[in-house]
mmCIF file of C-alpha atoms and ligand atoms in Angstrom:
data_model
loop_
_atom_site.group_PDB
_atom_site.id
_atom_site.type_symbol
_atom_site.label_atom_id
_atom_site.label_comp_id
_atom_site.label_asym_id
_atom_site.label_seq_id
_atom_site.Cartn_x
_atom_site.Cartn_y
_atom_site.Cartn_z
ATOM 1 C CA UNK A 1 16.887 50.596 -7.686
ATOM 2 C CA UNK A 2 16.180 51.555 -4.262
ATOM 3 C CA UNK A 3 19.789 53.361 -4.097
ATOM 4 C CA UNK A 4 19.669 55.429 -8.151
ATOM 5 C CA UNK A 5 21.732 55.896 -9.321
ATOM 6 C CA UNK A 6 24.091 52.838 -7.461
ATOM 7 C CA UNK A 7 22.894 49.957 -8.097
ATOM 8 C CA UNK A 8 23.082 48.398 -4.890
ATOM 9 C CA UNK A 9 20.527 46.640 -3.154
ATOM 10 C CA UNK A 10 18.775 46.460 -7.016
ATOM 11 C CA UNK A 11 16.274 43.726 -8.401
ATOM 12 C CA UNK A 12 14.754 43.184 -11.783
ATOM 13 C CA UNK A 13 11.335 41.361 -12.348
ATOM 14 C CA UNK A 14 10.332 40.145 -15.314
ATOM 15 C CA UNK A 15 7.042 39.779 -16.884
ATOM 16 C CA UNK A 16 5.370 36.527 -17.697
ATOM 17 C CA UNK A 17 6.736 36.487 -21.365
ATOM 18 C CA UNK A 18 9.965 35.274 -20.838
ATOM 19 C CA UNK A 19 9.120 32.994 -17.783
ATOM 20 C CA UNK A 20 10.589 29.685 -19.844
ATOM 21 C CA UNK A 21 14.140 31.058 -18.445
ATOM 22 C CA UNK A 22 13.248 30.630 -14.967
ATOM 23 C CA UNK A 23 15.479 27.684 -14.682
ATOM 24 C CA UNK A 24 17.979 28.010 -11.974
ATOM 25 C CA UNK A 25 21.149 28.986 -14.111
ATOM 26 C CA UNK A 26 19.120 32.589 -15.818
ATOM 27 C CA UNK A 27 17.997 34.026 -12.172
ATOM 28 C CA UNK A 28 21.988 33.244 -11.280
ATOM 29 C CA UNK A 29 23.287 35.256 -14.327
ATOM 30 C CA UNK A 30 21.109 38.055 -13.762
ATOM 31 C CA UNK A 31 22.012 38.434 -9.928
ATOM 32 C CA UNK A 32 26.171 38.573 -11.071
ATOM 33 C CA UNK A 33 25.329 41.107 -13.915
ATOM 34 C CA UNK A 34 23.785 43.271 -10.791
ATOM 35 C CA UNK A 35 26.687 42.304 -8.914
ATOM 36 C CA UNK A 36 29.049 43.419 -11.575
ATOM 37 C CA UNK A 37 26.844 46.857 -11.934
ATOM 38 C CA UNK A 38 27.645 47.336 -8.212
ATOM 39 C CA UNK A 39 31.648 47.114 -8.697
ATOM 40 C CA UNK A 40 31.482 48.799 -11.800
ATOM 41 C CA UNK A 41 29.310 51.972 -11.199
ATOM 42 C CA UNK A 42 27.871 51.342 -14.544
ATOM 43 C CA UNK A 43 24.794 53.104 -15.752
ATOM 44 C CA UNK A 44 21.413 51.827 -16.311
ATOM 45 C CA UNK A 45 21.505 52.026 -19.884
ATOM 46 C CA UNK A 46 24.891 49.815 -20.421
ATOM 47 C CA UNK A 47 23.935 47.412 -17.610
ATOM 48 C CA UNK A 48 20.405 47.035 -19.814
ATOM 49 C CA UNK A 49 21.954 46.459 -22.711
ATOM 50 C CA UNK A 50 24.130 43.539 -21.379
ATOM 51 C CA UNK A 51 21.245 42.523 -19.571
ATOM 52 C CA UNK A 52 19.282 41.790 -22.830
ATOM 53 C CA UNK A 53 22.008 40.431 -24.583
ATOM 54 C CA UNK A 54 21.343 38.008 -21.764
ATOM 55 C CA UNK A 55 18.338 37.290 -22.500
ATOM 56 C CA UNK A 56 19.186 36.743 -25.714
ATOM 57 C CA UNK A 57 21.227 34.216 -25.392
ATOM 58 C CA UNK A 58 19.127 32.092 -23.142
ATOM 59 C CA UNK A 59 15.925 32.642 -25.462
ATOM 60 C CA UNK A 60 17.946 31.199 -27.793
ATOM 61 C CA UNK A 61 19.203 28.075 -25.344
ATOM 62 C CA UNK A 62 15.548 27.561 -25.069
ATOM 63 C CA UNK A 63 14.257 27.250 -28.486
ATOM 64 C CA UNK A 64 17.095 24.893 -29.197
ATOM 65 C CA UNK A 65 15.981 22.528 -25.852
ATOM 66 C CA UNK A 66 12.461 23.115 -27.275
ATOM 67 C CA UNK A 67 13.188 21.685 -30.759
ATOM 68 C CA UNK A 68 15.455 18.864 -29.961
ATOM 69 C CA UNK A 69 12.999 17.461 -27.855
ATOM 70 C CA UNK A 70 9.745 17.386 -30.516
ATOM 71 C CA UNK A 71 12.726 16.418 -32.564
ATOM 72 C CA UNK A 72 13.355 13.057 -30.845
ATOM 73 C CA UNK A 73 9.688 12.113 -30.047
ATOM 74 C CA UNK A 74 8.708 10.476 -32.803
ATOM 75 C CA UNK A 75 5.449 12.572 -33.813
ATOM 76 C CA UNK A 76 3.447 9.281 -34.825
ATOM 77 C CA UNK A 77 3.515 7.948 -31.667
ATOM 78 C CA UNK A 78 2.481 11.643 -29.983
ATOM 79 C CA UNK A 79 -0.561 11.479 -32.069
ATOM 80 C CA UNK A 80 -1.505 7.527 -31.856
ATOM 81 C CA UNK A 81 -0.725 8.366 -28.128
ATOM 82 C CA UNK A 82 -2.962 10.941 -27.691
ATOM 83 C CA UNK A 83 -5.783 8.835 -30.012
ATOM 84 C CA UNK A 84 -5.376 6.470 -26.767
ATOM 85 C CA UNK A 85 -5.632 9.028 -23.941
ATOM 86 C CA UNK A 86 -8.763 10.866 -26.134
ATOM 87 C CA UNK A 87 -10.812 7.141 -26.488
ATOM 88 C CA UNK A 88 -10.182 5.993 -22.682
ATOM 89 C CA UNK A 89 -11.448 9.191 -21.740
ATOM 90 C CA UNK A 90 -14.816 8.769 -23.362
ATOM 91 C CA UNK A 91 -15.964 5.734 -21.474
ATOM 92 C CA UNK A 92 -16.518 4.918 -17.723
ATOM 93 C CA UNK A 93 -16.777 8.708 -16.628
ATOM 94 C CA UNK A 94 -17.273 7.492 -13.278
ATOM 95 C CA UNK A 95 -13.496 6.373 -13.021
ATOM 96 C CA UNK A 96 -10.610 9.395 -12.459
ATOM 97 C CA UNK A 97 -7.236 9.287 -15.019
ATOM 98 C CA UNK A 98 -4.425 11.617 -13.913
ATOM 99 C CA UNK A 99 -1.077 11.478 -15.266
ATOM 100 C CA UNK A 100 2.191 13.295 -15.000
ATOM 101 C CA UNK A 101 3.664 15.988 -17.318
ATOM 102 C CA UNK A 102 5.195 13.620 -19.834
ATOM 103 C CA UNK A 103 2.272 11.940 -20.452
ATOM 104 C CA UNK A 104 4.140 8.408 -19.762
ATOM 105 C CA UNK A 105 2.821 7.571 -16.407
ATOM 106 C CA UNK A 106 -0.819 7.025 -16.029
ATOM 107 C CA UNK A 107 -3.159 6.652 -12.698
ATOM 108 C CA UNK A 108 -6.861 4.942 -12.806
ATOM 109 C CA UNK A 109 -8.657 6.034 -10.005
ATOM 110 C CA UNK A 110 -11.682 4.363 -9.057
ATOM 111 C CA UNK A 111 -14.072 4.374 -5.752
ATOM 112 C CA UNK A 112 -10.742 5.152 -3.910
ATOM 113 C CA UNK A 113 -8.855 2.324 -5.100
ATOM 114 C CA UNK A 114 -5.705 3.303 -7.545
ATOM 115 C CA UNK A 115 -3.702 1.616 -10.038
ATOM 116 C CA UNK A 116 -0.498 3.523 -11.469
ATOM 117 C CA UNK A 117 0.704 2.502 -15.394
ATOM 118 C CA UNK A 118 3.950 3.139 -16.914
ATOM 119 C CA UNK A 119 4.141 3.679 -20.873
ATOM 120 C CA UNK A 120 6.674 1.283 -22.068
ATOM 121 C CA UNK A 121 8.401 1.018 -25.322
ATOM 122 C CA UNK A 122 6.880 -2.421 -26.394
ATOM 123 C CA UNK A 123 3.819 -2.879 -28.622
ATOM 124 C CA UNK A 124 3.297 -6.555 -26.502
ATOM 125 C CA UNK A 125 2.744 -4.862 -22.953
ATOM 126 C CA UNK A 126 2.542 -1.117 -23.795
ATOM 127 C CA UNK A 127 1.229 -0.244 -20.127
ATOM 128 C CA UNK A 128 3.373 -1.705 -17.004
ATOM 129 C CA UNK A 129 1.674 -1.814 -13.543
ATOM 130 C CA UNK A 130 4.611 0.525 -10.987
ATOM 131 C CA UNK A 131 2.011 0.905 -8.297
ATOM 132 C CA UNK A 132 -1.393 -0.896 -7.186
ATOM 133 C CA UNK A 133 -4.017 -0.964 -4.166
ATOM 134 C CA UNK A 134 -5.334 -4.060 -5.522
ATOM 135 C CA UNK A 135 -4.156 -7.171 -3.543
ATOM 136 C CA UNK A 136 -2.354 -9.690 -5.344
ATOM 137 C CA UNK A 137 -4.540 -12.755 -6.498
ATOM 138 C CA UNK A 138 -3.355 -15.436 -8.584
ATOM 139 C CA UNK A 139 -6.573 -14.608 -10.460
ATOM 140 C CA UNK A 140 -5.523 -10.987 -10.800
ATOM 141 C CA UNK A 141 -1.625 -11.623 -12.012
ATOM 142 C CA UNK A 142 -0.491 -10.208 -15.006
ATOM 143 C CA UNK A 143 -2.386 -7.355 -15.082
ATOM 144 C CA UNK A 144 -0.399 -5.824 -18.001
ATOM 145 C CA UNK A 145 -1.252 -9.059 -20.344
ATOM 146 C CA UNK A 146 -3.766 -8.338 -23.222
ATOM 147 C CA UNK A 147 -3.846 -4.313 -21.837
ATOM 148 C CA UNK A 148 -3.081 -3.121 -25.650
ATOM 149 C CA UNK A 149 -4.550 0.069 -24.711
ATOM 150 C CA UNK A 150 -5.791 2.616 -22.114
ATOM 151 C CA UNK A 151 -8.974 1.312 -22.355
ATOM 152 C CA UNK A 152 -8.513 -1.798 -21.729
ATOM 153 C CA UNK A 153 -6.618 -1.201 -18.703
ATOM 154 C CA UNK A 154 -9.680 0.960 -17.748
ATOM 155 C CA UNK A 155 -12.230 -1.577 -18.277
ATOM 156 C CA UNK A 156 -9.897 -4.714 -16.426
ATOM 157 C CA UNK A 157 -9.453 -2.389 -13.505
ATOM 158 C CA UNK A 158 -12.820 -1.431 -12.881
ATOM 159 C CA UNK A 159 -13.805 -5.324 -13.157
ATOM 160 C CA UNK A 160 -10.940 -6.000 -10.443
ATOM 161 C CA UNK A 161 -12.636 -3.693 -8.099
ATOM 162 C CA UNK A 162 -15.758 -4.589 -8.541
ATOM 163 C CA UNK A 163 -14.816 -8.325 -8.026
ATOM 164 C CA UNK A 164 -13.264 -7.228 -4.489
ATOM 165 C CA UNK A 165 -16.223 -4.706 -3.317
ATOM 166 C CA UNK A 166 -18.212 -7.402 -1.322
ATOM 167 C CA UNK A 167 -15.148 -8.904 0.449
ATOM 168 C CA UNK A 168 -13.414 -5.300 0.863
ATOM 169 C CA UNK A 169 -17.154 -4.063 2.472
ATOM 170 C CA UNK A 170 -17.016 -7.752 4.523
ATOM 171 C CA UNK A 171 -13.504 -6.842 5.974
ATOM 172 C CA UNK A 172 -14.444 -3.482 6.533
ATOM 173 C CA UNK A 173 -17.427 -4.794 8.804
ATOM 174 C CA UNK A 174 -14.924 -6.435 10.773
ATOM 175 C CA UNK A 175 -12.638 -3.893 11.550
ATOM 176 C CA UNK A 176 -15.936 -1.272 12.722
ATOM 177 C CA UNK A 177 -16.839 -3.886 15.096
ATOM 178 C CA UNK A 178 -13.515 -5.988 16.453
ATOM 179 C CA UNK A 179 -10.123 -5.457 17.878
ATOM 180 C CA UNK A 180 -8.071 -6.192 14.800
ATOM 181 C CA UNK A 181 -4.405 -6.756 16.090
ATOM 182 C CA UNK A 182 -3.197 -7.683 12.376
ATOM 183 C CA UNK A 183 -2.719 -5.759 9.958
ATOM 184 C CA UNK A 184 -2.294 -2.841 12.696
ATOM 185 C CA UNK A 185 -3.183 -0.353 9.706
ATOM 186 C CA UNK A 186 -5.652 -2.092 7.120
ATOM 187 C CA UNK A 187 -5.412 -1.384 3.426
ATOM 188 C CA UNK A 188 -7.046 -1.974 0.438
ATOM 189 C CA UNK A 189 -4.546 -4.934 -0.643
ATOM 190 C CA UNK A 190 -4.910 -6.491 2.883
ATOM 191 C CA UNK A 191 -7.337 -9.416 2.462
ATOM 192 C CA UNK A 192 -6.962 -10.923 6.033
ATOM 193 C CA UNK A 193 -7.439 -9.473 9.500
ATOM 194 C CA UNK A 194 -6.434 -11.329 12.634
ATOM 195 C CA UNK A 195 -8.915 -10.481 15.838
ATOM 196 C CA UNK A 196 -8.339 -10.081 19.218
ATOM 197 C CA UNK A 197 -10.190 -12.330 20.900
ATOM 198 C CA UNK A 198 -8.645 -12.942 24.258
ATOM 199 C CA UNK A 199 -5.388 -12.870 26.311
ATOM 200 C CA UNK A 200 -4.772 -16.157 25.177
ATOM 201 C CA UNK A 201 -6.627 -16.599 21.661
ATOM 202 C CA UNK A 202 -6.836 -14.981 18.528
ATOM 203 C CA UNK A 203 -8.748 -15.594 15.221
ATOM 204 C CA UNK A 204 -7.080 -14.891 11.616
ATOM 205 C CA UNK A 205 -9.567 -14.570 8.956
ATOM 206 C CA UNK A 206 -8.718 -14.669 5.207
ATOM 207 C CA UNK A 207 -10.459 -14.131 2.102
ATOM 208 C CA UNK A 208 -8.510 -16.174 -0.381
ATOM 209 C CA UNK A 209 -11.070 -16.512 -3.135
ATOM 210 C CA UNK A 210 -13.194 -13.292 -4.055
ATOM 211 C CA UNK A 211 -14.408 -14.643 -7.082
ATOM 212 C CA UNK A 212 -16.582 -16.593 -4.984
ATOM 213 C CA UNK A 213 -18.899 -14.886 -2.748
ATOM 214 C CA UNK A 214 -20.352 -17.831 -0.920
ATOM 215 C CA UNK A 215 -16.613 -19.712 -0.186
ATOM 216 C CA UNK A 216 -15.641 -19.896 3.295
ATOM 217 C CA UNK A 217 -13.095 -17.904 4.340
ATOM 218 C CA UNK A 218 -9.916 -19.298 5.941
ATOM 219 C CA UNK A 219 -10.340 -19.574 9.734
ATOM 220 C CA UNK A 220 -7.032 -19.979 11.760
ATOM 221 C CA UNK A 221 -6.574 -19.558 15.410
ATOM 222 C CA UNK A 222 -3.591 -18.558 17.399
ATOM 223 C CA UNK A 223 -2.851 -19.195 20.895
ATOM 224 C CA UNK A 224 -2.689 -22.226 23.472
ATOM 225 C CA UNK A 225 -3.167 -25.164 22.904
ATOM 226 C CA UNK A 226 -6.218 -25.722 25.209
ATOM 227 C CA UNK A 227 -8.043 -22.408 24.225
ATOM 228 C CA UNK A 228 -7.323 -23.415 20.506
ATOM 229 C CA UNK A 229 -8.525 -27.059 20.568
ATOM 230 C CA UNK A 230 -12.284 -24.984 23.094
ATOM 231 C CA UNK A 231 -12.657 -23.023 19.578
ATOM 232 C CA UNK A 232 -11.989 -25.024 17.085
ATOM 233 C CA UNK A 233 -15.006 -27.718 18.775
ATOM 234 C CA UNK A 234 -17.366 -25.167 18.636
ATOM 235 C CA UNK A 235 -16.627 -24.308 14.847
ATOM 236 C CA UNK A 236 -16.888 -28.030 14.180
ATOM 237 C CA UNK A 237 -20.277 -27.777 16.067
ATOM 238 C CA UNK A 238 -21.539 -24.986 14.265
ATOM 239 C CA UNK A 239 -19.883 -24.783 10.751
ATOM 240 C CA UNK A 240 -22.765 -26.673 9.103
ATOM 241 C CA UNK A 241 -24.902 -23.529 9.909
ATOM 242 C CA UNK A 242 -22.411 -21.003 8.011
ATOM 243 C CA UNK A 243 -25.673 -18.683 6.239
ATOM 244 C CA UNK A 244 -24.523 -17.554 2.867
ATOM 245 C CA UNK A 245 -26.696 -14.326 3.362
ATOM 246 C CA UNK A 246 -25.246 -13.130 6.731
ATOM 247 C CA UNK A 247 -21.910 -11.680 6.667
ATOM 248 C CA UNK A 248 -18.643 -12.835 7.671
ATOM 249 C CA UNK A 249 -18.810 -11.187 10.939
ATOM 250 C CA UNK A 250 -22.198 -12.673 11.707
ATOM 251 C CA UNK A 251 -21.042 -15.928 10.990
ATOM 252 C CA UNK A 252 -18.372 -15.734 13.164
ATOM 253 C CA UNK A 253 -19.980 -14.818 15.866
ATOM 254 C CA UNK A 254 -22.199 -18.190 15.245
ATOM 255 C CA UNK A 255 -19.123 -19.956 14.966
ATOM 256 C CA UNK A 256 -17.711 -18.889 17.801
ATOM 257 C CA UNK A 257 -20.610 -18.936 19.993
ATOM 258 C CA UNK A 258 -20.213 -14.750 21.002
ATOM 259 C CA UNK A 259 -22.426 -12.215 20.998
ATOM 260 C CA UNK A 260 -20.337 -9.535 20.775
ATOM 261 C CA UNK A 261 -16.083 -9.463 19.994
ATOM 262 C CA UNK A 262 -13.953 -7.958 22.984
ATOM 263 C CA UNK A 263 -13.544 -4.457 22.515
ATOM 264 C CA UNK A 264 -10.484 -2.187 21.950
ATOM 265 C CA UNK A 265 -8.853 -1.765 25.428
ATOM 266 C CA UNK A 266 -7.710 1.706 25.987
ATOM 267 C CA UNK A 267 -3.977 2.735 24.470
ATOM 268 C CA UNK A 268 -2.198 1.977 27.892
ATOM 269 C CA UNK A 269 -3.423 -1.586 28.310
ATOM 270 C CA UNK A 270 -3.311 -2.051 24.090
ATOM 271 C CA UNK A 271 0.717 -1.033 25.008
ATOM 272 C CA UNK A 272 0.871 -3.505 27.530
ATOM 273 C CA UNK A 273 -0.775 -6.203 25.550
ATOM 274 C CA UNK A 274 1.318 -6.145 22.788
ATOM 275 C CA UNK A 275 4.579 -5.500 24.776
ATOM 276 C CA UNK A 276 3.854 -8.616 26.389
ATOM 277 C CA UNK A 277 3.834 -10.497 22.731
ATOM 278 C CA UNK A 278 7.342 -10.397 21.714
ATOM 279 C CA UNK A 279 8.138 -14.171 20.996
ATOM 280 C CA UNK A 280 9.643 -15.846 24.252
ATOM 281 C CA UNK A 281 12.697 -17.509 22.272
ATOM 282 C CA UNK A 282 13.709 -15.074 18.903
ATOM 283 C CA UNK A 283 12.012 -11.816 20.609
ATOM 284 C CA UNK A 284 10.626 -9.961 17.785
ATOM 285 C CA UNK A 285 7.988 -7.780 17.820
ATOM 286 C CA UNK A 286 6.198 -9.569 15.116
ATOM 287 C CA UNK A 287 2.973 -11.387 16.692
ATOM 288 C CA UNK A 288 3.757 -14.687 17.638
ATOM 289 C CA UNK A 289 0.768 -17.528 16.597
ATOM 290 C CA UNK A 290 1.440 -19.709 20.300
ATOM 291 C CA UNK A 291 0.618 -19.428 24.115
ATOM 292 C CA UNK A 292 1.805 -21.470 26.586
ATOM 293 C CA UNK A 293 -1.345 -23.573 28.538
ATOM 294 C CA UNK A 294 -0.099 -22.755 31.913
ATOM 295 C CA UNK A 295 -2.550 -19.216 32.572
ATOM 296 C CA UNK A 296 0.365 -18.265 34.922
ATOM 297 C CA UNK A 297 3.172 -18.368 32.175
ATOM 298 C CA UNK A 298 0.966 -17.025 28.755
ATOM 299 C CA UNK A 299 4.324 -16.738 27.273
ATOM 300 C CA UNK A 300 3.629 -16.156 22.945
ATOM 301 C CA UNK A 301 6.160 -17.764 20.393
ATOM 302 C CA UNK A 302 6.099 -18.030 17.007
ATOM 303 C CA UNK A 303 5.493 -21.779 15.961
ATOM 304 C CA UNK A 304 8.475 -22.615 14.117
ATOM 305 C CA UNK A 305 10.496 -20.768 16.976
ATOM 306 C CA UNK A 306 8.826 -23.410 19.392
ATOM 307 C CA UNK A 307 9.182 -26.171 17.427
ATOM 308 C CA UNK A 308 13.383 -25.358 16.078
ATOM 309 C CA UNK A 309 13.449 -25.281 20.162
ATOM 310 C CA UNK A 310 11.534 -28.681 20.781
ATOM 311 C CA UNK A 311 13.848 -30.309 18.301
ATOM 312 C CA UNK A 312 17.076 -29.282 20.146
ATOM 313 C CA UNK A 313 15.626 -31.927 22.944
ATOM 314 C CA UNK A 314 16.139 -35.234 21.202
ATOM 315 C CA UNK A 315 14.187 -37.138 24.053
ATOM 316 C CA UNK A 316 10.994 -35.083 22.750
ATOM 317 C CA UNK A 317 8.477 -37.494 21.110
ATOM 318 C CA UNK A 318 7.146 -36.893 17.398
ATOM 319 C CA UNK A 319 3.958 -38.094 16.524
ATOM 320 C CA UNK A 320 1.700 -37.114 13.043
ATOM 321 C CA UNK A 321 4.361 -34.382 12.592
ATOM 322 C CA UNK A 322 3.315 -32.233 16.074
ATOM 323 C CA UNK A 323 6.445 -32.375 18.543
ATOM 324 C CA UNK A 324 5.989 -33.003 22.369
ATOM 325 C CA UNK A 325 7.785 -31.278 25.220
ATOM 326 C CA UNK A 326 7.713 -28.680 27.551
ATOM 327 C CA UNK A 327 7.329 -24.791 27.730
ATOM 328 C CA UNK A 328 10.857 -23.325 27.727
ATOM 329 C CA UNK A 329 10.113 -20.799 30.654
ATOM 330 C CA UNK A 330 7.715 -22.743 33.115
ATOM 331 C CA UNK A 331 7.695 -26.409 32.090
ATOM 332 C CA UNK A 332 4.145 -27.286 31.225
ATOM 333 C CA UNK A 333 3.508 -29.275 28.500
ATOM 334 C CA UNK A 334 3.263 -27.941 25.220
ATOM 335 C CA UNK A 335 3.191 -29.459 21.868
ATOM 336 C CA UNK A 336 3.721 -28.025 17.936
ATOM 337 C CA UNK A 337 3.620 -28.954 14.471
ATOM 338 C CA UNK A 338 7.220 -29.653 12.620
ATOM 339 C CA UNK A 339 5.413 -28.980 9.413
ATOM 340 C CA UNK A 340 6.013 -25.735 8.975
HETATM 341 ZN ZN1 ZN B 401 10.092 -16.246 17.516
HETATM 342 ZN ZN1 ZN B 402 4.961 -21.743 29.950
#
């Protein structure tokens, strides 16, 4: 009471004992009881004494929240729970559990790959999956089947990982040493990259089968039709000598016949670059797959933008489901699947 004996400008702190009231309706209550002390000119003694009657009646709130809720959680469960929590925290040291307040929501964290579990009320699928890094494999679907218990989940999502180190290490590769154009920020659940390889070309890479270290990944390129058809000879030429022990990137660089991928240009030219991408015909920003042949036009469009527009022509020829006709803007010749 900076102003004794008025009790303006006054403030009460209280010690750690009763700091289960700080909830935002108690500090409220207190401040009006000052204000009232104010307007009143009461004295210390009868504004302490309403002041712990206060107190006392929020203590009591409390104990009633308190009880109701151990009330209504059925204690069985609490200690089977807890059983749970105690034996999936005795194995696999090496992997990180955190979990909320409640105890309900569960996150495995293992060489910096998460998974995030919800406790559910069902003895079939006790643990549901609400957030993952993990990329979604047909292989990997349903994680929640057979989980019965932390533990399990624990040991599954360690396997998962594992499974995924080599190709997550292969991609990884990759992005250190290309111009990756697609995803524009890699994760974790990404299992494809698509790489810059010139104004008119790019190559999307895909790992589609991780159980399998020695599959081929899928190899798609993107971009005209003559630069396409160049690359795709040379990978004929070369595929037979695909070496199990080199890595993707090596390989590719066989494929391809490259010694090294075109670096990163500089942020003003990467700008310019993918300005210049927006599809000629629907104009999104999302990067087309075609380039017109004619090196003066380079206009991109998105295949099944190019081929809706081919179709509009009805004097365009169709032949082994490709389309023939002409670039929209310039008139070359330019063909694309229908199958799509
Ligand atoms: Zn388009
Ligand atoms: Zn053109």
């Amino acid at each position: 009471m900076p102003d004794y004996p008025s009790f303006d400008c006054a403030h009460v702190q209280f010690g750690r004992k009763i700091a289960s009231l700080r909830n935002r309706e108690f500090p409220k209550k207190v401040k009006e009881l000052i204000k009232a002390a104010v307007k009143t000119e009461q004295t210390v003694s009868s504004f302490l004494t309403k002041l712990q009657s206060l107190i006392g009646e929020y203590m009591h709130n409390t104990d009633k929240i308190l009880n109701t809720k151990i009330l209504i959680s059925n204690l069985d469960t609490t200690r089977y729970f807890l059983q749970e929590l105690e034996a999936a925290l005795q194995h696999l040291p090496d992997m990180l559990i955190s979990s909320n307040q409640d105890l309900n929501i569960i996150k495995l964290h293992y060489r910096d790959v998460s998974v995030t579990l919800q406790r559910c009320n069902s003895t079939e699928l006790p643990w549901k999956v609400i957030a993952s890094d993990l990329p979604n494999f047909p292989i990997f679907e349903g994680f929640e089947k057979n989980v019965t218990n932390l533990s399990v989940a624990k040991t599954k999502f360690k396997w998962q990982v594992e499974v995924l180190r080599k190709a997550w290490e292969e991609l990884e590769e990759i992005d250190e040493n290309c111009w990756v154009i697609d995803p524009l920020k890699p994760n974790k659940s990404h299992m494809y990259r698509r790489i810059h390889l010139s104004q008119s070309l790019s190559v999307t890479i895909t790992i589609d089968d991780p159980l399998n270290s020695i599959a081929l990944p899928v190899i798609k390129f993107s971009g005209s039709d003559n630069e396409v058809k160049r690359q795709m000879d040379d990978v004929s030429n070369n595929i037979h000598k695909w070496d199990h022990d080199c890595s993707i990137l090596e390989n590719l660089k066989m494929l391809l016949n490259m010694y090294e991928f075109p670096e990163q240009e500089s942020m003003e030219e990467k700008k310019d670059i993918i300005n210049n991408r927006e599809c000629g015909i629907c104009f999104s920003d999302e990067l087309p797959d075609k380039i017109c042949n004619n090196e003066k036009c380079m206009k991109h469009f998105h295949s099944a933008c190019l081929s809706k527009w081919l179709q509009t022509n009805t004097g365009n020829q169709v032949v082994f489901g490709h389309i023939y006709g002409t670039c929209p803007y310039c008139k070359e010749k330019i063909s694309c699947s229908i199958e799509l």
